[in-house]
Backbone as numpy.savetxt, mean C-alpha at the origin, in Angstrom:
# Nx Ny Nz CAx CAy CAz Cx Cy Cz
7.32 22.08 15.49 8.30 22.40 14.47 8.76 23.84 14.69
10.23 23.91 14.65 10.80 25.49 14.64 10.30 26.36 13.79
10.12 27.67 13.75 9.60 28.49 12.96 10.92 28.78 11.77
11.74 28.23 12.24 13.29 28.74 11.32 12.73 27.57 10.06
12.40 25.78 10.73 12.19 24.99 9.72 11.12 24.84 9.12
10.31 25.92 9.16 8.64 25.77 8.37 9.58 27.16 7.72
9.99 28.19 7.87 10.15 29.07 6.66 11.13 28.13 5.56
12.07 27.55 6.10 13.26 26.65 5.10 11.77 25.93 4.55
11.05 25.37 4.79 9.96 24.10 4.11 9.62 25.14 3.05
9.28 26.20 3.56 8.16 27.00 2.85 8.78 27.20 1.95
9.68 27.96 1.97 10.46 28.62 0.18 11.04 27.33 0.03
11.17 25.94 -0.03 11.52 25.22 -0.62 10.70 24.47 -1.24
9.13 24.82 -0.77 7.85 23.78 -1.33 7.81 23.85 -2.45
7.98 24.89 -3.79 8.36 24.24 -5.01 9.11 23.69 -5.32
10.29 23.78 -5.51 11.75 23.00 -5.45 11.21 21.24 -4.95
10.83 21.20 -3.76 10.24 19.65 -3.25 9.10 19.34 -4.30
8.32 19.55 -4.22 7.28 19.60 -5.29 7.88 19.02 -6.60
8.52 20.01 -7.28 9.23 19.32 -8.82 9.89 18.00 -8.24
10.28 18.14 -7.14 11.36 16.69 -6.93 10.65 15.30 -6.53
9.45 15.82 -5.87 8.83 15.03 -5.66 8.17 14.09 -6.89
7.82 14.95 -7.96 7.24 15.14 -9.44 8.13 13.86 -10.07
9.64 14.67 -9.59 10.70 13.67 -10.61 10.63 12.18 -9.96
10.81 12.23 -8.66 10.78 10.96 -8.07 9.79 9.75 -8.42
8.39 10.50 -8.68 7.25 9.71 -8.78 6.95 9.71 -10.63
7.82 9.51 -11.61 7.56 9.49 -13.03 6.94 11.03 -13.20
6.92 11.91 -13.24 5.58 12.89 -13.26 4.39 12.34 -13.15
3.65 11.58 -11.77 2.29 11.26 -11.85 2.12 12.45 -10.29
1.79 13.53 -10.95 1.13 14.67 -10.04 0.66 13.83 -8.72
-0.45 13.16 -8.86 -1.23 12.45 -7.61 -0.19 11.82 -6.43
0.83 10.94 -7.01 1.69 10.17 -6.14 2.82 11.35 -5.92
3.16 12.68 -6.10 4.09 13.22 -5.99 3.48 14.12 -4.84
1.75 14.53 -5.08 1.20 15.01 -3.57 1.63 14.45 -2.52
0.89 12.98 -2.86 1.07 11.88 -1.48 2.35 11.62 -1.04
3.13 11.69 -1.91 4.98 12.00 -1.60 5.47 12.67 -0.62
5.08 13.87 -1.04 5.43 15.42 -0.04 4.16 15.50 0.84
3.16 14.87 1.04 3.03 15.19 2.13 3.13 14.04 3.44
3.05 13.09 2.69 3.64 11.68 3.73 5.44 12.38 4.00
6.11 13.29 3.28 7.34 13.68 3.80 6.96 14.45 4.85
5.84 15.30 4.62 5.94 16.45 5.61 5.22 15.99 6.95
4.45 14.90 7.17 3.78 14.12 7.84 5.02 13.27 8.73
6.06 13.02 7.83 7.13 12.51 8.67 7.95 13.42 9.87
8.24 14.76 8.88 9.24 15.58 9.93 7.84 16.27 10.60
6.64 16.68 11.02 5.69 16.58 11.67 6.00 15.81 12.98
5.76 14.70 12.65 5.82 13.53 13.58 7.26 13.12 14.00
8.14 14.00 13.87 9.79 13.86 14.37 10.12 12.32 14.16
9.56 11.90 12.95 10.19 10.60 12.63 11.38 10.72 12.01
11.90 12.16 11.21 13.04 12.34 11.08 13.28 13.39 11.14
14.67 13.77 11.59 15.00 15.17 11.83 16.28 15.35 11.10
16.90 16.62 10.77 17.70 17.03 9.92 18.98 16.94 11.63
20.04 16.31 11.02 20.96 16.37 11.69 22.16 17.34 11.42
22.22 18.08 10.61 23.01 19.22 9.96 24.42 18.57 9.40
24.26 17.61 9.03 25.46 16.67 8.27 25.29 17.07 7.22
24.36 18.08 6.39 24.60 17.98 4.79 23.59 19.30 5.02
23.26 20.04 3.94 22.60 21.08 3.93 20.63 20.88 4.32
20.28 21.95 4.50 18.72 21.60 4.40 18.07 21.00 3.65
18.55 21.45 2.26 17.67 21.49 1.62 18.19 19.81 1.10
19.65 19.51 1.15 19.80 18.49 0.76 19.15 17.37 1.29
18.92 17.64 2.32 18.58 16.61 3.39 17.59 16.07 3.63
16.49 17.57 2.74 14.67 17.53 2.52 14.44 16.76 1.52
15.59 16.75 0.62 15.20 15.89 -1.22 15.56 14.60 -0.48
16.37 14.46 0.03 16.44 13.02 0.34 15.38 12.09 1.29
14.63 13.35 2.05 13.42 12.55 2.79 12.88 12.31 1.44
12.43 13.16 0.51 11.28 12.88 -0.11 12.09 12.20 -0.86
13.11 11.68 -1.62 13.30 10.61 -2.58 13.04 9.27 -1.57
13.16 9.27 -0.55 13.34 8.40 0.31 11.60 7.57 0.58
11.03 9.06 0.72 9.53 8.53 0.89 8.77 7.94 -0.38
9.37 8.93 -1.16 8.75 8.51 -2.86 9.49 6.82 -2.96
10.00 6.46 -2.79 11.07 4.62 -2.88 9.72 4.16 -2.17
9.47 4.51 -0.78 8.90 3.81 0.06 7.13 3.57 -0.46
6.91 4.78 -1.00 5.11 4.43 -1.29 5.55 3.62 -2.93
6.41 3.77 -3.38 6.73 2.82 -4.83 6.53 1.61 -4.34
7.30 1.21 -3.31 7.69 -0.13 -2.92 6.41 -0.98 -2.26
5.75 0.07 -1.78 4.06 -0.33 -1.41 3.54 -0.36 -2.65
3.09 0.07 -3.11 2.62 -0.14 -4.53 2.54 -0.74 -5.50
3.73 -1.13 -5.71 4.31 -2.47 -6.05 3.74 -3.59 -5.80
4.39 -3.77 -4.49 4.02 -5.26 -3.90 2.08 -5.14 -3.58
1.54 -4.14 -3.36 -0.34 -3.84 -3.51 -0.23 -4.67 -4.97
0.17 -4.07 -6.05 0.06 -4.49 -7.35 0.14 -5.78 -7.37
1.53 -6.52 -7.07 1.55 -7.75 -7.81 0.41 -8.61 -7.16
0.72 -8.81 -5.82 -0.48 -9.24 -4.94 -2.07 -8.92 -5.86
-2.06 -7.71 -6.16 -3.75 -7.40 -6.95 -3.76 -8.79 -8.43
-2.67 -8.36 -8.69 -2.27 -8.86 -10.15 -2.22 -10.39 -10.02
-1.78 -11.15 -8.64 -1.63 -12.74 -9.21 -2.87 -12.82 -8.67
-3.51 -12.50 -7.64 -5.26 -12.47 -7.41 -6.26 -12.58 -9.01
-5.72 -11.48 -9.76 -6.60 -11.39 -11.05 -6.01 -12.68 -11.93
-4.83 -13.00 -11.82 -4.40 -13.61 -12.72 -5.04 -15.08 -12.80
-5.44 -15.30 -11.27 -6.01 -16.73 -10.63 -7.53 -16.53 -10.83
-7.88 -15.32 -11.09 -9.44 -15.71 -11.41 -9.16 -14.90 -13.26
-7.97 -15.18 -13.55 -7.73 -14.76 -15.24 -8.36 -13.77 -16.04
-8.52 -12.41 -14.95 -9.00 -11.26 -15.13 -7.53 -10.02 -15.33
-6.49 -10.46 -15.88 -5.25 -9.80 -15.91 -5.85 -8.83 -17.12
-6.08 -9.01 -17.67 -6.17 -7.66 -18.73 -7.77 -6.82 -18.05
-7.49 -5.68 -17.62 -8.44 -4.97 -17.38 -8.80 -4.00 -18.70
-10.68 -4.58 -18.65 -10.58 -3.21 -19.82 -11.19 -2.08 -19.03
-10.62 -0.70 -19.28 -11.64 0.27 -18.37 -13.43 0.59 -18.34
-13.70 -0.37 -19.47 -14.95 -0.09 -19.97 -15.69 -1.24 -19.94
-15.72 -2.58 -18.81 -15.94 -3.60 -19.47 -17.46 -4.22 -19.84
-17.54 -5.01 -21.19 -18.60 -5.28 -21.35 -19.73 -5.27 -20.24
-21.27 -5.34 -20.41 -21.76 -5.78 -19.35 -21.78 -7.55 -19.07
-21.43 -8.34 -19.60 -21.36 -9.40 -19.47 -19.96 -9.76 -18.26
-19.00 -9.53 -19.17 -17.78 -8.96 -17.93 -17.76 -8.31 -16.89
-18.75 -7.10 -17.01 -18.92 -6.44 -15.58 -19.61 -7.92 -14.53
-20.20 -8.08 -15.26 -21.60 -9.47 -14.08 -20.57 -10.21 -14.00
-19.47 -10.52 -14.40 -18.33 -12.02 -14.31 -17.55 -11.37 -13.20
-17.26 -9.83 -13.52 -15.87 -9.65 -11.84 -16.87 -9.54 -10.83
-18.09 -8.79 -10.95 -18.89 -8.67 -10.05 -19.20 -10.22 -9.18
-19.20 -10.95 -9.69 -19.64 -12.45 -9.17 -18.10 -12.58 -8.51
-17.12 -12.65 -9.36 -15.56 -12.68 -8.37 -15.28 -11.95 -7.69
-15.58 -11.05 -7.80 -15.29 -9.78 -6.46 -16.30 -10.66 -5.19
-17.99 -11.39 -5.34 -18.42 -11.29 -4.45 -17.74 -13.01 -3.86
-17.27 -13.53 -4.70 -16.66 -14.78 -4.37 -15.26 -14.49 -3.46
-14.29 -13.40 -3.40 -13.59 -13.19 -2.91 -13.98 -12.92 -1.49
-15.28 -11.84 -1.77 -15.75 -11.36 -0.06 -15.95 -12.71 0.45
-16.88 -13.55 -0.07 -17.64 -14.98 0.92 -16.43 -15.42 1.05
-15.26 -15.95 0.36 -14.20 -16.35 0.77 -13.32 -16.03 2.23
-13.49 -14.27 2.35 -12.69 -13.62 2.99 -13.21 -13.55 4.57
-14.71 -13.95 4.13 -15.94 -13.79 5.50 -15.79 -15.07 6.09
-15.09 -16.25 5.69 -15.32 -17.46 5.90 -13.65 -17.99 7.39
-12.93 -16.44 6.64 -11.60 -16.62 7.40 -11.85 -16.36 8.92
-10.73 -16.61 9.74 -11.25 -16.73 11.10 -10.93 -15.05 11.13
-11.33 -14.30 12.47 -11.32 -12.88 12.45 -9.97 -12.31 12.60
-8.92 -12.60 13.11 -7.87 -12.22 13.56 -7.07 -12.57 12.52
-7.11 -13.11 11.26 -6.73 -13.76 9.79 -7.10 -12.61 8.87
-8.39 -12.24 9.08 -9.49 -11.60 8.32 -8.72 -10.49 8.51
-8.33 -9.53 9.74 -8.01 -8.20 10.12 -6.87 -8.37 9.55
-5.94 -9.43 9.52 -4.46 -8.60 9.37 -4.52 -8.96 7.57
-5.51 -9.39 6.96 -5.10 -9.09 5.51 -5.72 -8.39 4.89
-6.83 -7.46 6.00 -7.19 -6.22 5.89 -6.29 -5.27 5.49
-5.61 -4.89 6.62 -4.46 -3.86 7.38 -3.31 -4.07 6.16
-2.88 -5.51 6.15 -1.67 -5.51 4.92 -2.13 -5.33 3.68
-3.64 -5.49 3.01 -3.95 -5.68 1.75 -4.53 -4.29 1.61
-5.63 -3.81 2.08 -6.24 -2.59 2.00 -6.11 -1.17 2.30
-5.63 -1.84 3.75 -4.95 -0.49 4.35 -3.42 0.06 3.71
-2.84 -1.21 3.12 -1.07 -0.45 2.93 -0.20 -0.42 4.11
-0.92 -1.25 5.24 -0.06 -1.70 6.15 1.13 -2.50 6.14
2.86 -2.31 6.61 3.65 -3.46 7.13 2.96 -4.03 7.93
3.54 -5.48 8.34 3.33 -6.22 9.36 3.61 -5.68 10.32
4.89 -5.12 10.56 4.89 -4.12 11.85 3.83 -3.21 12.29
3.71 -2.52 11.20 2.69 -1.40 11.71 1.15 -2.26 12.17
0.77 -3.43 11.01 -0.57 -3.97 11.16 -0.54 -4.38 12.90
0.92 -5.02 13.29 1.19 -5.68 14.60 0.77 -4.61 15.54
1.12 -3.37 15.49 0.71 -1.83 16.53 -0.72 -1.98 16.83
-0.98 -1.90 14.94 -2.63 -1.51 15.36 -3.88 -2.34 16.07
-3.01 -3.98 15.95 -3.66 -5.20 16.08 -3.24 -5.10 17.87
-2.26 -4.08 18.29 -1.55 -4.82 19.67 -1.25 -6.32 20.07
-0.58 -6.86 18.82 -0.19 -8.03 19.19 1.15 -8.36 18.85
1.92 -9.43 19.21 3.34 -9.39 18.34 3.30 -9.93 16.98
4.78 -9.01 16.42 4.85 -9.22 15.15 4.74 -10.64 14.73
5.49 -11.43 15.50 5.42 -12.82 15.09 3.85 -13.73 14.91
3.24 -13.19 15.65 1.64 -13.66 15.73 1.05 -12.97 14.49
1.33 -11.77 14.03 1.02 -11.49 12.73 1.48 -12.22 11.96
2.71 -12.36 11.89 3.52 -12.78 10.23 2.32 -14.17 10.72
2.50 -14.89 11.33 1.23 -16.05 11.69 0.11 -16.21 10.79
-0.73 -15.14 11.39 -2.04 -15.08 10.88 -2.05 -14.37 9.66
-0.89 -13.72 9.28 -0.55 -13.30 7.84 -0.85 -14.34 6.94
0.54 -15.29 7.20 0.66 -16.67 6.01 -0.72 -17.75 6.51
-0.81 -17.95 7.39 -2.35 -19.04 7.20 -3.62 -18.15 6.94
-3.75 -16.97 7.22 -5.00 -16.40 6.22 -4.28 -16.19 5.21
-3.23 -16.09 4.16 -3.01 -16.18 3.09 -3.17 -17.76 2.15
-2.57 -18.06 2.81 -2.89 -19.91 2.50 -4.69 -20.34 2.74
-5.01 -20.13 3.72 -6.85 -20.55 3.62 -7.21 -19.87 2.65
-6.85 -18.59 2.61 -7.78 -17.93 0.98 -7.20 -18.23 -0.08
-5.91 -19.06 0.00 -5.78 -19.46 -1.30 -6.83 -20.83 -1.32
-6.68 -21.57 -0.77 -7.24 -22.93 -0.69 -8.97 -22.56 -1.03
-9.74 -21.40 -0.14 -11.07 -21.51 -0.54 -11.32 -21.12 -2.17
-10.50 -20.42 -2.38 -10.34 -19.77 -3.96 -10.44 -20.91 -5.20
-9.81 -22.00 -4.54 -9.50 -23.27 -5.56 -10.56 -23.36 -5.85
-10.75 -23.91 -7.19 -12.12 -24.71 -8.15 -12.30 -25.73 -7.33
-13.32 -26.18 -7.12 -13.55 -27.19 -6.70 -14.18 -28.51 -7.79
-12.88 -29.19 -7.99 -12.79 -30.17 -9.02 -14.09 -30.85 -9.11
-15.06 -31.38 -8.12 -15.78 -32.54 -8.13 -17.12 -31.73 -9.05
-17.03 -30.26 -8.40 -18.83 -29.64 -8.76 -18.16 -28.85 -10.54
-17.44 -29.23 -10.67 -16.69 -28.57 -12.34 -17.43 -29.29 -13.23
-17.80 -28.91 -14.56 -18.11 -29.51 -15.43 -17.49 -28.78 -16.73
Protein backbone atom coordinates (compact mmCIF):
# COMPACT_ATOMS: atom_id res chain seq x y z
CA UNK A 1 0.00 0.00 0.00
CA UNK A 2 1.22 3.67 -0.93
CA UNK A 3 2.25 5.68 1.93
CA UNK A 4 0.04 8.66 0.30
CA UNK A 5 -3.07 5.86 0.86
CA UNK A 6 -2.42 4.74 4.52
CA UNK A 7 -2.11 8.61 5.50
CA UNK A 8 -5.72 9.28 3.39
CA UNK A 9 -6.94 5.81 5.58
CA UNK A 10 -5.48 7.25 8.58
CA UNK A 11 -7.14 10.72 9.03
CA UNK A 12 -10.15 9.20 7.64
CA UNK A 13 -10.37 6.19 10.29
CA UNK A 14 -12.90 8.11 12.28
CA UNK A 15 -15.07 9.41 9.66
CA UNK A 16 -15.07 5.33 8.37
CA UNK A 17 -15.61 4.22 11.75
CA UNK A 18 -18.95 6.42 12.35
CA UNK A 19 -19.90 5.15 8.81
CA UNK A 20 -19.19 2.00 9.36
CA UNK A 21 -21.33 2.43 12.83
CA UNK A 22 -24.19 3.86 10.54
CA UNK A 23 -24.06 1.08 8.07
CA UNK A 24 -24.21 -1.70 10.67
CA UNK A 25 -27.50 -0.20 12.94
CA UNK A 26 -24.93 1.13 15.62
CA UNK A 27 -23.87 -2.51 16.65
CA UNK A 28 -20.09 -1.39 17.51
CA UNK A 29 -18.95 -5.25 17.05
CA UNK A 30 -20.24 -5.64 13.30
CA UNK A 31 -19.02 -2.05 12.44
CA UNK A 32 -15.25 -3.34 13.67
CA UNK A 33 -15.63 -6.40 11.50
CA UNK A 34 -16.89 -3.91 8.75
CA UNK A 35 -13.82 -1.72 8.59
CA UNK A 36 -11.63 -4.09 8.95
CA UNK A 37 -12.83 -6.80 6.42
CA UNK A 38 -12.74 -3.15 4.31
CA UNK A 39 -9.28 -2.63 5.15
CA UNK A 40 -8.42 -6.38 4.63
CA UNK A 41 -9.89 -5.81 1.16
CA UNK A 42 -7.77 -2.76 -0.15
CA UNK A 43 -4.76 -4.79 1.72
CA UNK A 44 -5.31 -7.56 -0.51
CA UNK A 45 -5.81 -5.21 -3.78
CA UNK A 46 -9.20 -6.71 -4.07
CA UNK A 47 -10.16 -3.21 -4.66
CA UNK A 48 -8.50 -0.25 -5.63
CA UNK A 49 -9.60 3.38 -5.86
CA UNK A 50 -9.78 4.25 -9.52
CA UNK A 51 -9.93 8.14 -9.05
CA UNK A 52 -13.50 8.37 -10.65
CA UNK A 53 -14.92 10.00 -7.50
CA UNK A 54 -12.99 11.32 -4.52
CA UNK A 55 -11.08 9.20 -1.80
CA UNK A 56 -12.81 9.44 0.60
CA UNK A 57 -15.96 8.86 -1.40
CA UNK A 58 -14.84 5.86 -2.71
CA UNK A 59 -13.64 4.48 0.97
CA UNK A 60 -17.51 4.91 2.31
CA UNK A 61 -18.56 3.06 -0.46
CA UNK A 62 -16.11 0.06 0.12
CA UNK A 63 -17.31 0.01 3.54
CA UNK A 64 -21.13 0.44 2.82
CA UNK A 65 -20.43 -2.12 0.34
CA UNK A 66 -18.71 -4.53 2.81
CA UNK A 67 -21.17 -3.71 5.63
CA UNK A 68 -24.32 -5.10 2.70
CA UNK A 69 -22.01 -8.01 2.25
CA UNK A 70 -21.38 -9.38 6.03
CA UNK A 71 -25.44 -8.34 6.46
CA UNK A 72 -26.19 -10.54 3.66
CA UNK A 73 -24.06 -13.39 5.34
CA UNK A 74 -25.73 -13.04 8.33
CA UNK A 75 -28.80 -13.18 7.25
CA UNK A 76 -28.88 -16.10 5.27
CA UNK A 77 -26.32 -17.84 8.68
CA UNK A 78 -29.62 -16.74 10.49
CA UNK A 79 -32.43 -18.02 8.63
CA UNK A 80 -30.63 -21.32 7.91
CA UNK A 81 -29.89 -21.26 12.11
CA UNK A 82 -33.57 -20.32 12.48
CA UNK A 83 -35.49 -23.04 10.19
CA UNK A 84 -32.86 -25.66 11.85
CA UNK A 85 -34.39 -24.43 15.36
CA UNK A 86 -37.66 -24.12 14.04
CA UNK A 87 -37.56 -28.06 12.96
CA UNK A 88 -36.39 -29.12 16.26
CA UNK A 89 -39.11 -26.08 17.63
CA UNK A 90 -36.47 -24.37 19.62
CA UNK A 91 -37.33 -20.79 17.81
CA UNK A 92 -37.75 -18.83 20.87
CA UNK A 93 -34.39 -18.72 22.59
CA UNK A 94 -34.38 -17.91 26.19
CA UNK A 95 -30.85 -16.55 27.21
CA UNK A 96 -31.16 -18.25 30.47
CA UNK A 97 -32.65 -21.54 29.77
CA UNK A 98 -34.18 -23.70 32.30
CA UNK A 99 -32.03 -26.65 33.24
CA UNK A 100 -34.48 -28.98 31.86
CA UNK A 101 -34.25 -27.03 28.46
CA UNK A 102 -30.64 -26.73 28.68
CA UNK A 103 -30.57 -31.04 28.76
CA UNK A 104 -33.35 -30.82 25.69
CA UNK A 105 -30.91 -28.49 23.17
CA UNK A 106 -28.04 -30.23 24.61
CA UNK A 107 -29.50 -33.70 23.41
CA UNK A 108 -30.37 -31.68 19.88
CA UNK A 109 -27.30 -30.09 19.47
CA UNK A 110 -25.78 -33.76 20.06
CA UNK A 111 -28.44 -35.24 17.60
CA UNK A 112 -27.39 -32.75 14.99
CA UNK A 113 -23.52 -33.73 15.45
CA UNK A 114 -24.44 -37.81 15.07
CA UNK A 115 -26.50 -36.68 12.20
CA UNK A 116 -23.70 -34.57 10.64
CA UNK A 117 -20.96 -37.52 11.45
CA UNK A 118 -23.13 -39.92 9.58
CA UNK A 119 -22.73 -37.59 6.22
CA UNK A 120 -20.25 -38.75 3.71
CA UNK A 121 -16.88 -36.48 4.19
CA UNK A 122 -16.78 -34.32 1.21
CA UNK A 123 -20.81 -33.43 2.15
CA UNK A 124 -19.66 -33.03 5.74
CA UNK A 125 -16.74 -30.32 4.67
CA UNK A 126 -18.67 -28.21 2.41
CA UNK A 127 -21.54 -27.61 5.04
CA UNK A 128 -18.82 -26.94 7.26
CA UNK A 129 -17.18 -24.12 5.14
CA UNK A 130 -20.86 -22.76 4.04
CA UNK A 131 -22.51 -23.16 7.56
CA UNK A 132 -19.69 -22.41 10.08
CA UNK A 133 -17.12 -20.94 8.40
CA UNK A 134 -19.36 -18.08 6.43
CA UNK A 135 -18.14 -19.49 3.35
CA UNK A 136 -19.71 -18.85 -0.51
CA UNK A 137 -19.70 -21.80 -2.51
CA UNK A 138 -17.12 -20.22 -4.48
CA UNK A 139 -14.84 -19.53 -1.90
CA UNK A 140 -15.78 -23.16 -0.02
CA UNK A 141 -14.92 -24.52 -3.92
CA UNK A 142 -11.00 -22.70 -3.50
CA UNK A 143 -10.58 -24.08 -0.25
CA UNK A 144 -12.00 -27.60 -1.12
CA UNK A 145 -9.86 -27.30 -4.70
CA UNK A 146 -12.62 -28.63 -6.44
CA UNK A 147 -15.20 -27.18 -8.95
CA UNK A 148 -17.88 -25.04 -8.07
CA UNK A 149 -20.32 -27.27 -9.61
CA UNK A 150 -19.17 -30.37 -7.51
CA UNK A 151 -19.78 -28.15 -4.55
CA UNK A 152 -23.18 -26.70 -5.28
CA UNK A 153 -23.41 -30.94 -5.55
CA UNK A 154 -22.35 -31.93 -2.36
CA UNK A 155 -23.91 -28.70 -1.04
CA UNK A 156 -27.70 -29.77 -1.91
CA UNK A 157 -27.34 -33.69 -1.20
CA UNK A 158 -25.56 -33.05 2.18
CA UNK A 159 -28.31 -30.60 2.69
CA UNK A 160 -31.08 -33.01 1.75
CA UNK A 161 -29.39 -36.25 3.76
CA UNK A 162 -29.38 -34.01 6.87
CA UNK A 163 -32.61 -33.11 6.29
CA UNK A 164 -33.83 -36.70 5.88
CA UNK A 165 -31.63 -38.04 9.04
CA UNK A 166 -33.24 -35.16 11.13
CA UNK A 167 -36.82 -36.62 10.34
CA UNK A 168 -38.73 -38.33 13.36
CA UNK A 169 -38.76 -41.48 12.73
CA UNK A 170 -42.50 -42.37 12.61
CA UNK A 171 -42.37 -46.18 13.49
CA UNK A 172 -40.05 -45.71 17.04
CA UNK A 173 -42.65 -42.41 17.98
CA UNK A 174 -45.01 -42.87 20.57
Amino acid sequence: MERATADQLEALHPDAFGWALHCCAGDHARAEDVLQNAYLKLAQQRTLHDGRSSFKTWWFGVIRLTAYEEFRRLRYRESLLGRLLLHFGAAEQDPSPSPARKMELDERTAELRRCLAQLPARQAEVLHLVFYQDLTLNEAAEVLRVSLGSVRQHYERGKARLRSLLQPDPIHET
